Short mmCIF file of C-alpha atoms in Angstrom, two decimals:
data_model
loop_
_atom_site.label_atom_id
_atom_site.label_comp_id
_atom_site.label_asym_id
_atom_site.label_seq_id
_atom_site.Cartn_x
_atom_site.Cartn_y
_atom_site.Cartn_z
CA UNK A 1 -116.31 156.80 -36.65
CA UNK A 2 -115.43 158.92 -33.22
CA UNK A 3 -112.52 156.26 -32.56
CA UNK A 4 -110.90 156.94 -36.14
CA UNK A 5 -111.29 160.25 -35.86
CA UNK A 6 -109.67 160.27 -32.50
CA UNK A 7 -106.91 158.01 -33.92
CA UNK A 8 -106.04 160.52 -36.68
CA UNK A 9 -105.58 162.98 -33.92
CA UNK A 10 -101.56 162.43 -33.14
CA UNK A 11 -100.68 159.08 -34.49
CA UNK A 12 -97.55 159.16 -33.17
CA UNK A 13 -98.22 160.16 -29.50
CA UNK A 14 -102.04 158.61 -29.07
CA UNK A 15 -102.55 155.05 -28.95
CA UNK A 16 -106.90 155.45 -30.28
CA UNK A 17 -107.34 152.24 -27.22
CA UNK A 18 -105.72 154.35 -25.11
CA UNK A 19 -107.93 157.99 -24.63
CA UNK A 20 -110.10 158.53 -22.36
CA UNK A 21 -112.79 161.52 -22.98
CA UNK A 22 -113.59 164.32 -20.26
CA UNK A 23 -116.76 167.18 -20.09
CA UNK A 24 -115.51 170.48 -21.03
CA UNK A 25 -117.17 173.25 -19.60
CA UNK A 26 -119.43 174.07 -22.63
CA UNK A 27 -119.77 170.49 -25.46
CA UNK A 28 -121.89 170.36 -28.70
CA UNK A 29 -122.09 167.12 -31.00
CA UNK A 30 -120.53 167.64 -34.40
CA UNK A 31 -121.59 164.78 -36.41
CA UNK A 32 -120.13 161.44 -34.89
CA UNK A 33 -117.45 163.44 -32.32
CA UNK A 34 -117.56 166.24 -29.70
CA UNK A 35 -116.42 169.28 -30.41
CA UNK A 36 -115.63 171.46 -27.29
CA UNK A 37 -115.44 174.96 -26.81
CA UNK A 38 -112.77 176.87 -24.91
CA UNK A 39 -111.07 173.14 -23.50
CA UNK A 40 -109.11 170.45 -24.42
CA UNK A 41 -111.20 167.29 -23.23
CA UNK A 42 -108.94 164.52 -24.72
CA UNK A 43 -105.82 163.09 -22.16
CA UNK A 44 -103.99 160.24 -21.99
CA UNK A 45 -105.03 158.20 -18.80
CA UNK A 46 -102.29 159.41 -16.31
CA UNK A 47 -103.31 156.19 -13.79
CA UNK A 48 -103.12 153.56 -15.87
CA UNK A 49 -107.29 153.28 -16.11
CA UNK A 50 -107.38 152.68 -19.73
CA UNK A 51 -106.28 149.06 -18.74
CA UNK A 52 -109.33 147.75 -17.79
CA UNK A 53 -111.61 144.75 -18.39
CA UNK A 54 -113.77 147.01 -20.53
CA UNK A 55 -111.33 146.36 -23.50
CA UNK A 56 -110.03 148.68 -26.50
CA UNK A 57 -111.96 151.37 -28.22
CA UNK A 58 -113.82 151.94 -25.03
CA UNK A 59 -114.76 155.21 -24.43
CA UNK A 60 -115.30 156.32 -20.54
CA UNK A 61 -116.03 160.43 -19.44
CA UNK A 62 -113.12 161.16 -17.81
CA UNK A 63 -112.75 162.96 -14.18
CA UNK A 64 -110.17 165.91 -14.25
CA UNK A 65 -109.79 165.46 -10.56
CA UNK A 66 -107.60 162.60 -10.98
CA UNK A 67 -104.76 164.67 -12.28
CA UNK A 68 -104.27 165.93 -9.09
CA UNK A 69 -104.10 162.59 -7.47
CA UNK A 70 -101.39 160.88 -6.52
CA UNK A 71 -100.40 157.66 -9.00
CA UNK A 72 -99.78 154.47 -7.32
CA UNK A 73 -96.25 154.86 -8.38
CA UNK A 74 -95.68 158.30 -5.92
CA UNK A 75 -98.26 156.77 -3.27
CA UNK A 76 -96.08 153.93 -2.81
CA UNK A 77 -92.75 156.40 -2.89
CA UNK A 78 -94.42 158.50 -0.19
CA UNK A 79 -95.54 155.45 1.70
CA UNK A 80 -91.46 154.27 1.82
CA UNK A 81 -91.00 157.93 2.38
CA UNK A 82 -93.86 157.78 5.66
CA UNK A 83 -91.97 154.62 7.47
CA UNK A 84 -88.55 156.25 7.25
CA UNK A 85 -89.64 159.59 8.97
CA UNK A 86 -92.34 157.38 11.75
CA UNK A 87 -95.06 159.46 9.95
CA UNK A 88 -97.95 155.92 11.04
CA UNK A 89 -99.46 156.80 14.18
CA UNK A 90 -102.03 155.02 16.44
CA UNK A 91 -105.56 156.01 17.22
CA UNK A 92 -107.34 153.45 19.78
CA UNK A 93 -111.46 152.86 20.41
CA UNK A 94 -112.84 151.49 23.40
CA UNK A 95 -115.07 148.30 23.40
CA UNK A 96 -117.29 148.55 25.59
CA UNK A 97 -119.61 145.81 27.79
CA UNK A 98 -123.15 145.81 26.85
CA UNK A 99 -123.96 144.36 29.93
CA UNK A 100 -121.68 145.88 32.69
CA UNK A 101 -120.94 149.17 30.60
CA UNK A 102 -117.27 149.03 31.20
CA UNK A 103 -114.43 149.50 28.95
CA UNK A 104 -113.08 146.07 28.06
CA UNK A 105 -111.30 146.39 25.16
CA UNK A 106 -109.38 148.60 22.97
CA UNK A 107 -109.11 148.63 19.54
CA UNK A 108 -105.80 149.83 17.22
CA UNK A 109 -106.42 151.67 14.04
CA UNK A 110 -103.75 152.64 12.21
CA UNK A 111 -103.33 155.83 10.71
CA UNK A 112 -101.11 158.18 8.26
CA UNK A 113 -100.27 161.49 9.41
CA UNK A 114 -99.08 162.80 6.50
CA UNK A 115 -97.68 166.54 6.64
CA UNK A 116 -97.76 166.58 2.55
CA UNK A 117 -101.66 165.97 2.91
CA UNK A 118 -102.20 168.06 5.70
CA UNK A 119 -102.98 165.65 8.33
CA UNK A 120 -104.28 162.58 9.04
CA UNK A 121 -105.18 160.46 5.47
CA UNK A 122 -107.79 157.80 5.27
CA UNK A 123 -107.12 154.09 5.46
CA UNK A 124 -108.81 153.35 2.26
CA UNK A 125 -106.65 155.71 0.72
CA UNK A 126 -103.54 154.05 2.13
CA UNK A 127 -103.68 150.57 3.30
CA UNK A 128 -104.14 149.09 -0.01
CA UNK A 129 -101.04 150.13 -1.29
CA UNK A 130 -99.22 149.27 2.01
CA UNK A 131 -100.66 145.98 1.26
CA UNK A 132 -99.61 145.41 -2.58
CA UNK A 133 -96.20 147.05 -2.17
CA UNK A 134 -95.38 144.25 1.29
CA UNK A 135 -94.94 147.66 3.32
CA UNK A 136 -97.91 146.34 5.74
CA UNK A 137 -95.39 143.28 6.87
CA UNK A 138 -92.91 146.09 8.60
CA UNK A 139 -95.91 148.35 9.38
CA UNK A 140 -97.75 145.84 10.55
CA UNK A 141 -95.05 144.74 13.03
CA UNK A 142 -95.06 148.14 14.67
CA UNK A 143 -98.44 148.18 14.71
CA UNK A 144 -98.02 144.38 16.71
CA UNK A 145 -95.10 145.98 19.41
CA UNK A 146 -96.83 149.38 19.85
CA UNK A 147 -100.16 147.85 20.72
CA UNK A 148 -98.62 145.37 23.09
CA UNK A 149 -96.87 148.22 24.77
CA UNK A 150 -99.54 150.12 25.73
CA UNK A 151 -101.62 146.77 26.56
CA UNK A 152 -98.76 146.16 29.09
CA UNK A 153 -98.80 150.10 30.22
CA UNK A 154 -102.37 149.78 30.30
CA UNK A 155 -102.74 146.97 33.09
CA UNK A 156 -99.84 148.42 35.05
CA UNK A 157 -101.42 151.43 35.22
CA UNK A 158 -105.16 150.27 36.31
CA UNK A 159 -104.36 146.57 38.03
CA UNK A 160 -107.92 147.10 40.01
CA UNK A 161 -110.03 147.08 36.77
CA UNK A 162 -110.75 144.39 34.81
CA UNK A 163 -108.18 143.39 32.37
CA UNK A 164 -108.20 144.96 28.88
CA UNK A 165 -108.18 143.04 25.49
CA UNK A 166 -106.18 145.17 23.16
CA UNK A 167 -107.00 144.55 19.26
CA UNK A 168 -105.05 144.65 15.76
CA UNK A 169 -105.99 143.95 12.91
CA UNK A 170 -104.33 141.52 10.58
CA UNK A 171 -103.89 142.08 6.27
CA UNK A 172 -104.14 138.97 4.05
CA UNK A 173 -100.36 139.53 3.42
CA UNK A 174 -99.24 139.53 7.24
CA UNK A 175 -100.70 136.31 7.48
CA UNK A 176 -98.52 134.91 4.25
CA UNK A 177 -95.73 135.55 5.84
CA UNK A 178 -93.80 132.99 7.42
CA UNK A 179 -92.59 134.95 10.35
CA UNK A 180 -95.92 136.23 11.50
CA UNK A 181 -95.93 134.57 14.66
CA UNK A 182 -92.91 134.71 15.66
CA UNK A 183 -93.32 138.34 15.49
CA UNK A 184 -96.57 137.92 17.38
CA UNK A 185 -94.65 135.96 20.02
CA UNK A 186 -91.84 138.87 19.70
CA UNK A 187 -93.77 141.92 20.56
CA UNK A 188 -95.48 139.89 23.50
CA UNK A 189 -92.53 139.03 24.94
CA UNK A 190 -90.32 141.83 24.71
CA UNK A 191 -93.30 143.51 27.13
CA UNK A 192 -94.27 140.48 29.23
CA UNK A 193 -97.34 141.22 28.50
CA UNK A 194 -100.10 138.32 29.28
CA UNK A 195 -100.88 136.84 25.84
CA UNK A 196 -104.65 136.51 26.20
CA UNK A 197 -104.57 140.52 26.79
CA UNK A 198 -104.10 140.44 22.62
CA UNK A 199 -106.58 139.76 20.17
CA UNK A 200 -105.72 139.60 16.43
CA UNK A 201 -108.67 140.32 13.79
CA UNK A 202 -108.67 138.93 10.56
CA UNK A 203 -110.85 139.79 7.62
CA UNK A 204 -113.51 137.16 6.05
CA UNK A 205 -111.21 137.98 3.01
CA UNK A 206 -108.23 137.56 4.79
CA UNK A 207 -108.87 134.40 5.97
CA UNK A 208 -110.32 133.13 2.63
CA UNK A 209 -107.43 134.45 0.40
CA UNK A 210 -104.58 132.62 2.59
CA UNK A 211 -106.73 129.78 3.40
CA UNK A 212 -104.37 127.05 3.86
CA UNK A 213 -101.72 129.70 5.54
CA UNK A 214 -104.29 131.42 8.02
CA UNK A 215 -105.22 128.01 9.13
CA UNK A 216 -101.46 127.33 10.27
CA UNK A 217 -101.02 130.64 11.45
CA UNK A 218 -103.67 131.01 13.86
CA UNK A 219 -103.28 127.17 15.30
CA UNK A 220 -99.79 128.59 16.42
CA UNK A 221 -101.07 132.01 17.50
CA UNK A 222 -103.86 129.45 19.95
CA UNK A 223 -100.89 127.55 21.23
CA UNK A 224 -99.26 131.33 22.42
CA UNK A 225 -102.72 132.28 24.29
CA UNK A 226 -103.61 135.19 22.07
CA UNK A 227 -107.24 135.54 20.88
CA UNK A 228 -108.37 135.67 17.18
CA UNK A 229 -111.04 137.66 15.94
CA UNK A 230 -113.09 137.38 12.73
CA UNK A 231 -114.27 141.28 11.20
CA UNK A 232 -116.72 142.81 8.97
CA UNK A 233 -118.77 138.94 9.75
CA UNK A 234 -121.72 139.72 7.57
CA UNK A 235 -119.87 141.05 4.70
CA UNK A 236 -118.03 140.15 1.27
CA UNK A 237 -116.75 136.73 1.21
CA UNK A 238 -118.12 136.52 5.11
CA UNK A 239 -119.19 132.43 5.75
CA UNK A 240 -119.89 130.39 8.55
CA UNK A 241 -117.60 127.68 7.27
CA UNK A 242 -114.99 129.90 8.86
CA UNK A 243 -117.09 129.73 12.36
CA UNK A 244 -116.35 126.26 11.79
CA UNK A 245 -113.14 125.44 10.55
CA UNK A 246 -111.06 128.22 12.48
CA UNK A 247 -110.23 128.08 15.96
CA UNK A 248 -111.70 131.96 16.74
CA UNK A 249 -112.47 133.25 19.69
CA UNK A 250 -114.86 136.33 18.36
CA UNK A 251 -117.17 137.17 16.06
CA UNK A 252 -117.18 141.54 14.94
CA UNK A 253 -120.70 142.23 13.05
CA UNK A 254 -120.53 144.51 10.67
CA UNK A 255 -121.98 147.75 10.66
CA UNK A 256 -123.75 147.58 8.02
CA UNK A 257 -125.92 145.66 9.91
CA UNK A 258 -125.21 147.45 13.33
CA UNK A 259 -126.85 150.85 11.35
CA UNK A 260 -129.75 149.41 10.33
CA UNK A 261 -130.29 147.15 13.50
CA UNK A 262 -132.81 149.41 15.35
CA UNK A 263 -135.15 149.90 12.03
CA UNK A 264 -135.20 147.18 9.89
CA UNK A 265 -135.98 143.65 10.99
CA UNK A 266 -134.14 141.77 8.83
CA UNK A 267 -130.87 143.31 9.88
CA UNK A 268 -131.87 142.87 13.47
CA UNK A 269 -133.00 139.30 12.84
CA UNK A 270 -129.48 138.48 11.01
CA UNK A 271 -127.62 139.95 14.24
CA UNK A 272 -129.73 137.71 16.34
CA UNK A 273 -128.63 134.46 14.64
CA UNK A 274 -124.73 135.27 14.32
CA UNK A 275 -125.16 136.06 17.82
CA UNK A 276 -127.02 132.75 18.66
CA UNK A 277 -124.54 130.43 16.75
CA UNK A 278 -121.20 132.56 17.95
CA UNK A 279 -122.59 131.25 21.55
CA UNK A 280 -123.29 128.43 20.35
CA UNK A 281 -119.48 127.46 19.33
CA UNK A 282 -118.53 129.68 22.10
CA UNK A 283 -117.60 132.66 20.64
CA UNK A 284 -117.81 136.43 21.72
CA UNK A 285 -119.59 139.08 20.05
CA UNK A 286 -119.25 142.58 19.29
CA UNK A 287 -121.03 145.23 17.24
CA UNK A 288 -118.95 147.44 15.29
CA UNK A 289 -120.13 151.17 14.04
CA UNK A 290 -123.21 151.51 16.90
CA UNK A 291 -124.30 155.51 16.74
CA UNK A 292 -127.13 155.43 18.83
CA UNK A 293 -129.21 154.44 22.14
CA UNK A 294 -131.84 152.41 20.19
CA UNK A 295 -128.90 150.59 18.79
CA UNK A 296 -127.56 149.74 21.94
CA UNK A 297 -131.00 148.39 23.03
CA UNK A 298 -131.68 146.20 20.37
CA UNK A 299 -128.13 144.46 20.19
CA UNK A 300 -129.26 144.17 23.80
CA UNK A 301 -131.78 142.14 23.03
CA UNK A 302 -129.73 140.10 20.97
CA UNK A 303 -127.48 138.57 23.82
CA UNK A 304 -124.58 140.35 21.84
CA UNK A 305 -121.97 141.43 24.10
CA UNK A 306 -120.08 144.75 23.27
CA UNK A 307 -120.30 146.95 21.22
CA UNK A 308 -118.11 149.85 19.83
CA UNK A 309 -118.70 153.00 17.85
CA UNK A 310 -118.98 156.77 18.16
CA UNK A 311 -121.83 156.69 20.75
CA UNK A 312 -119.02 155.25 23.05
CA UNK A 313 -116.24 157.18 21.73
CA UNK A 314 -114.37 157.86 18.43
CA UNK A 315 -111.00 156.89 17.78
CA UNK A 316 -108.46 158.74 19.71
CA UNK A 317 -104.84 159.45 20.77
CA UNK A 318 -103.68 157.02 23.44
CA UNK A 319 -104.03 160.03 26.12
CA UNK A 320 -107.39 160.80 25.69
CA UNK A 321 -107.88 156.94 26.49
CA UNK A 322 -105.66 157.00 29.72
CA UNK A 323 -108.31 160.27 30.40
CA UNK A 324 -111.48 158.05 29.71
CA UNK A 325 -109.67 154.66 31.87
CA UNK A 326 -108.91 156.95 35.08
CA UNK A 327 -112.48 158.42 34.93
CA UNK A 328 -114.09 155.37 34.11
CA UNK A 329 -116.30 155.26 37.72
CA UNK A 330 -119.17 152.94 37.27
CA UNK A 331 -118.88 151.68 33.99
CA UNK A 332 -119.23 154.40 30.93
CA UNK A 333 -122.30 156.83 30.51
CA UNK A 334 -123.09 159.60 27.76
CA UNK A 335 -120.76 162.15 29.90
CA UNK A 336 -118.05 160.03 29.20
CA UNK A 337 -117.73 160.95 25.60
CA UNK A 338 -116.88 164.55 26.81
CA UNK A 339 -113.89 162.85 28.38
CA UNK A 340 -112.50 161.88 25.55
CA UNK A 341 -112.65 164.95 23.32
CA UNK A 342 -114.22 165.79 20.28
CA UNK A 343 -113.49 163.51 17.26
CA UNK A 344 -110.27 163.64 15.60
CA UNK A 345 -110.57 166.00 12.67
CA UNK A 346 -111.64 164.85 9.10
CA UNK A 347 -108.53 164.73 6.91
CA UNK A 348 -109.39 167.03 4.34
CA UNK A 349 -111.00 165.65 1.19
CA UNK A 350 -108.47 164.75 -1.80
CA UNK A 351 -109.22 166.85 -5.01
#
């Protein structure tokens, strides 16, 4: 059999549960193996893939790219690496008012700017490890006092405009931690800033993996003033128990259903009933990912009330929102994306 065979290979380096198999450039069956031509195709799983819930003896085609990848081992050494030399940066969205079409909220999305990398690196690529390796509890706290300083810069700067709500969002693993809130209660006091001027957003997984945590956490958050969103609503482990049980003050729809909203009526009629019961318990709303006009119009429709996506504005550096806020003359039109700039660049794609 191809497992034997493979066994017999190097019995004292190969362990036969422990190969994974990869296309060479040119492959030809030779009885029950592969025989390749011109490449070695056999390699011992360099990220620990082997491991999985497939069990032993399975046989996967493997992908040479992930050589060059890094293994969670040097992520996480680069990631300790990235918060001694301040390598996280900010990039901030506007929210804007479906219904008066100003700017009334901002949200924080952390990024990695990592010179190794080239630039700026994806969350997904990031923020999980941040997350296993308890990085995202320190992270996260800059993340907390850098928001809340520009919140506070933010309402010095423009006292005639309606107040802005300044978002972060919260990991499962910041809200295990005992000293969340004070940390919340910290970074809002260190810049005076007026607590309901925050809003925290937790995942539907979030709040469902620290249950019996969140649910202590966010009743002291409430007593501080600070609002409490829930994210991604529609997705994953999304329920309305949550809508129930949690003191929240907004609802985020996904944009899964925010992409699909303008041509396919189930997605638009789902929006229009998590918009209906979020005003119902008294909750905001706010469409996340929205690309287009005949978006805008049929969350609209819904009652919903913002929205926020690259038909306002991609994320950007704080400046090119100070640039948008001193411009901002009777509520935001098309034009207004040219205020803020093109797009940040796409970090370039990981071989």
């Amino acid at each position: 059999a191809l497992r034997d065979r493979l066994g017999a290979l190097e019995p004292e380096a190969w362990d036969p549960a422990d190969v994974e198999m990869a296309r060479a450039p040119s492959m030809e069956a030779e009885g029950e193996g592969i025989r390749p031509y011109g490449s070695d195709v056999l390699f011992r799983d360099p990220l620990g893939f082997s491991q999985s819930n497939e069990g032993a003896g399975t046989i996967r085609v493997y992908d040479r790219s992930v050589r060059s990848r890094p293994t969670p081992s040097a992520l996480e050494r680069s990631l300790h690496g990235a918060v001694e030399r301040e390598e996280f940066v900010l990039l901030y969205q506007p929210v804007v008012s479906l219904w008066t079409n100003q700017v009334a909220g901002i949200e924080c999305l952390l990024r990695w700017n990592d010179p190794e990398r080239g630039g700026m690196v994806p969350p997904k690529d990031f923020l999980p490890a941040l997350e296993r390796t308890g990085l995202i509890v320190p992270v996260g706290q800059w993340v907390l006092q850098t928001a809340c300083r520009k919140a506070a810069e933010w309402r010095s700067a423009y006292p005639g405009r309606p107040p802005l709500v300044v978002s972060v969002n919260v990991s499962p693993r910041q809200l295990v931690d005992s000293n969340f809130s004070k940390g919340v209660a910290d970074a809002i006091a260190a810049v005076g800033l007026d607590p309901p001027l925050l809003c925290l957003e937790l995942s539907n997984a979030g709040l469902t993996y620290a249950m019996s945590e969140a649910e202590e956490q966010i009743r002291a958050i409430h007593e501080m003033g600070v609002l409490v969103a829930v994210d991604d609503f529609g997705m994953g482990a999304s329920t309305l128990v949550h809508l129930r049980d949690y003191n929240l003050n907004q609802v985020k729809i996904d944009r899964s259903f925010t992409s699909t909203i303008a041509s396919t009526r189930e997605d638009a009629e789902i929006v229009a009933h998590v918009v209906s019961i979020a005003k119902t318990l008294g909750l905001s709303t706010v469409a996340v990912g929205v690309e287009t006009p005949e978006q805008i119009a049929r969350l609209k429709s819904t009652g919903c009330d913002a929205a926020q996506g690259e038909y306002y504005a991609a994320p950007q550096a704080a400046e090119m929102i100070d640039l948008l806020l001193a411009n901002e003359v009777g509520g935001w039109k098309p034009e207004s994306r040219e205020s803020v700039g093109s797009p940040p660049p796409e970090p370039p794609v990981q071989q």
